[in-house]
């Protein structure tokens, strides 16, 4: 659990201060429990960045505020969350960050001329059937620029007790409180994610980014060949 300490993190969270109470609570808990500071360090500092399954948009906005040379787009299947994200981002000062949001159907990855510099997922792929997961990663690979990065953050299935705690919370969130939308619940391991990305022809780095957190957060960074 980590508080939003950096100026960029504090500024990001301040943008949700006028949001409905439930969204404020959700974004606050999300910040404290997710390794956004660690994940941001993996994202290129400049260029077009797509966040798929951005939810309320806190990480999308944090990416934009952390580096003004990033043009960041957040997409999600949940129109209510995108409306909240747009409302919070409307509080950005001119030139503070280049951020946009859009609703997209499940499985759709927007094309960009020249390709995306990076495509990021933060805790989204566990909400999909394995075949949909493979298909969306393949669509991302196609949509990336040569040399572009596919950055996939999930919660690993090891260590077992930490993973079970995270999975229990996700079951509550999707099936009981219905805060999160998704077609399915299937928690991929770090190894499975890395295999999917190497099968696409990417060179990969896989690691845990969970120091100081309750959950076994992990990330796989895949690089598309430059030619
Ligand atoms: C646990 S939330 C994570 C939100 C955000 N990435 C974050 O880190 O705060 C998962 C999000 O994925 C979205 N989602 C689920 N399936 C999706 C899909 N096929 N395409 C895009 N978004 C999806 C949900 O609507 C939800 O907002």
Short mmCIF file of N, CA and C and ligand atoms in Angstrom, two decimals, residues 26 30 34 36 39 51-59 75-78 81 104-108 121-128 132 136 153 170 173 179-183, ligand 1:
data_model
loop_
_atom_site.label_atom_id
_atom_site.label_comp_id
_atom_site.label_asym_id
_atom_site.label_seq_id
_atom_site.Cartn_x
_atom_site.Cartn_y
_atom_site.Cartn_z
N UNK A 26 -13.19 4.70 -4.73
CA UNK A 26 -12.63 3.68 -5.61
C UNK A 26 -11.24 4.09 -6.11
N UNK A 30 -7.73 2.37 -5.28
CA UNK A 30 -6.98 1.88 -6.45
C UNK A 30 -5.55 2.42 -6.42
N UNK A 34 -2.44 -0.22 -6.12
CA UNK A 34 -1.81 -0.58 -7.41
C UNK A 34 -0.45 0.10 -7.54
N UNK A 36 1.18 2.01 -9.45
CA UNK A 36 1.19 2.92 -10.60
C UNK A 36 2.53 3.65 -10.73
N UNK A 39 4.85 1.22 -12.36
CA UNK A 39 4.44 0.92 -13.73
C UNK A 39 4.74 2.08 -14.67
N UNK A 51 -3.87 3.26 -23.28
CA UNK A 51 -4.17 2.39 -22.13
C UNK A 51 -5.50 1.69 -22.40
N UNK A 52 -5.47 0.36 -22.47
CA UNK A 52 -6.67 -0.42 -22.74
C UNK A 52 -7.29 -0.86 -21.41
N UNK A 53 -8.59 -0.59 -21.24
CA UNK A 53 -9.25 -0.92 -19.97
C UNK A 53 -8.84 0.07 -18.90
N UNK A 54 -8.95 1.35 -19.23
CA UNK A 54 -8.42 2.41 -18.34
C UNK A 54 -9.31 2.67 -17.13
N UNK A 55 -10.57 2.15 -17.15
CA UNK A 55 -11.46 2.37 -16.02
C UNK A 55 -11.72 3.85 -15.78
N UNK A 56 -11.57 4.30 -14.51
CA UNK A 56 -11.79 5.71 -14.17
C UNK A 56 -10.72 6.63 -14.73
N UNK A 57 -9.65 6.04 -15.25
CA UNK A 57 -8.64 6.84 -15.97
C UNK A 57 -7.52 7.39 -15.12
N UNK A 58 -7.37 6.93 -13.88
CA UNK A 58 -6.31 7.55 -13.05
C UNK A 58 -4.91 7.27 -13.61
N UNK A 59 -4.68 6.05 -14.09
CA UNK A 59 -3.33 5.78 -14.58
C UNK A 59 -3.09 6.53 -15.90
N UNK A 75 -8.95 3.83 -23.19
CA UNK A 75 -10.21 3.28 -23.71
C UNK A 75 -10.75 2.25 -22.73
N UNK A 76 -12.08 2.09 -22.75
CA UNK A 76 -12.71 1.11 -21.86
C UNK A 76 -14.06 0.74 -22.47
N UNK A 77 -14.57 -0.45 -22.09
CA UNK A 77 -15.89 -0.89 -22.56
C UNK A 77 -17.00 -0.27 -21.71
N UNK A 78 -16.64 0.33 -20.56
CA UNK A 78 -17.64 0.84 -19.60
C UNK A 78 -17.84 2.34 -19.81
N UNK A 81 -17.62 4.67 -16.66
CA UNK A 81 -16.25 4.96 -16.19
C UNK A 81 -15.58 5.98 -17.11
N UNK A 104 -14.82 1.90 -26.19
CA UNK A 104 -14.58 1.00 -27.34
C UNK A 104 -15.20 -0.36 -27.01
N UNK A 105 -15.70 -1.07 -28.03
CA UNK A 105 -16.22 -2.42 -27.76
C UNK A 105 -15.09 -3.37 -27.37
N UNK A 106 -15.46 -4.42 -26.63
CA UNK A 106 -14.45 -5.40 -26.19
C UNK A 106 -13.68 -5.96 -27.40
N UNK A 107 -12.38 -6.01 -27.27
CA UNK A 107 -11.54 -6.61 -28.31
C UNK A 107 -11.05 -5.61 -29.34
N UNK A 108 -11.62 -4.38 -29.34
CA UNK A 108 -11.20 -3.39 -30.35
C UNK A 108 -9.99 -2.60 -29.89
N UNK A 121 -1.77 -2.30 -20.42
CA UNK A 121 -2.92 -2.89 -19.72
C UNK A 121 -2.58 -2.90 -18.24
N UNK A 122 -3.49 -2.42 -17.40
CA UNK A 122 -3.27 -2.53 -15.94
C UNK A 122 -4.47 -3.27 -15.35
N UNK A 123 -4.28 -4.52 -15.07
CA UNK A 123 -5.32 -5.36 -14.44
C UNK A 123 -6.59 -5.42 -15.28
N UNK A 124 -6.46 -5.90 -16.49
CA UNK A 124 -7.60 -6.03 -17.41
C UNK A 124 -7.69 -7.45 -17.96
N UNK A 125 -6.55 -8.08 -18.24
CA UNK A 125 -6.56 -9.35 -18.97
C UNK A 125 -7.18 -10.49 -18.16
N UNK A 126 -7.22 -10.38 -16.83
CA UNK A 126 -7.83 -11.43 -16.01
C UNK A 126 -9.35 -11.43 -16.16
N UNK A 127 -9.90 -10.37 -16.81
CA UNK A 127 -11.35 -10.28 -17.01
C UNK A 127 -11.79 -10.90 -18.33
N UNK A 128 -10.89 -11.61 -18.99
CA UNK A 128 -11.19 -12.17 -20.32
C UNK A 128 -10.99 -13.68 -20.36
N UNK A 132 -9.80 -14.80 -25.83
CA UNK A 132 -9.96 -13.35 -26.07
C UNK A 132 -8.68 -12.61 -25.68
N UNK A 136 -6.65 -10.24 -28.18
CA UNK A 136 -6.45 -8.79 -27.97
C UNK A 136 -4.95 -8.46 -27.95
N UNK A 153 0.39 -5.34 -17.13
CA UNK A 153 0.46 -5.50 -15.67
C UNK A 153 -0.71 -6.35 -15.21
N UNK A 170 -11.05 -9.57 -6.27
CA UNK A 170 -11.57 -9.36 -7.63
C UNK A 170 -12.92 -10.04 -7.80
N UNK A 173 -15.37 -7.75 -6.32
CA UNK A 173 -15.52 -6.55 -7.14
C UNK A 173 -16.36 -6.81 -8.39
N UNK A 179 -18.50 -3.71 -9.47
CA UNK A 179 -17.78 -2.45 -9.75
C UNK A 179 -17.07 -2.58 -11.10
N UNK A 180 -16.61 -3.80 -11.41
CA UNK A 180 -15.80 -4.00 -12.61
C UNK A 180 -16.54 -4.87 -13.60
N UNK A 181 -16.51 -4.45 -14.89
CA UNK A 181 -17.14 -5.23 -15.95
C UNK A 181 -16.11 -6.12 -16.63
N UNK A 182 -16.55 -7.30 -17.01
CA UNK A 182 -15.65 -8.20 -17.74
C UNK A 182 -16.43 -9.46 -18.07
N UNK A 183 -16.01 -10.15 -19.14
CA UNK A 183 -16.80 -11.30 -19.59
C UNK A 183 -16.54 -12.54 -18.74
C1 LIG B 1 -9.75 -3.63 -12.61
S1 LIG B 1 -10.26 -2.40 -13.73
C2 LIG B 1 -8.70 -1.59 -14.02
C3 LIG B 1 -8.90 -0.18 -14.49
C4 LIG B 1 -7.61 0.59 -14.74
N1 LIG B 1 -6.76 -0.07 -15.71
C5 LIG B 1 -6.85 0.80 -13.46
O1 LIG B 1 -5.73 0.27 -13.35
O2 LIG B 1 -7.34 1.48 -12.56
C6 LIG B 1 -10.51 -3.31 -15.23
C7 LIG B 1 -11.11 -2.47 -16.36
O3 LIG B 1 -11.08 -3.24 -17.57
C8 LIG B 1 -12.25 -2.95 -18.31
N2 LIG B 1 -12.43 -4.04 -19.28
C9 LIG B 1 -12.83 -5.31 -19.07
N3 LIG B 1 -12.81 -6.00 -20.22
C10 LIG B 1 -12.36 -5.13 -21.19
C11 LIG B 1 -12.11 -5.24 -22.59
N4 LIG B 1 -12.32 -6.38 -23.24
N5 LIG B 1 -11.65 -4.16 -23.26
C12 LIG B 1 -11.42 -3.00 -22.61
N6 LIG B 1 -11.66 -2.82 -21.28
C13 LIG B 1 -12.11 -3.89 -20.59
C14 LIG B 1 -13.34 -2.84 -17.25
O4 LIG B 1 -14.45 -2.11 -17.73
C15 LIG B 1 -12.58 -2.10 -16.14
O5 LIG B 1 -12.74 -0.72 -16.24
#
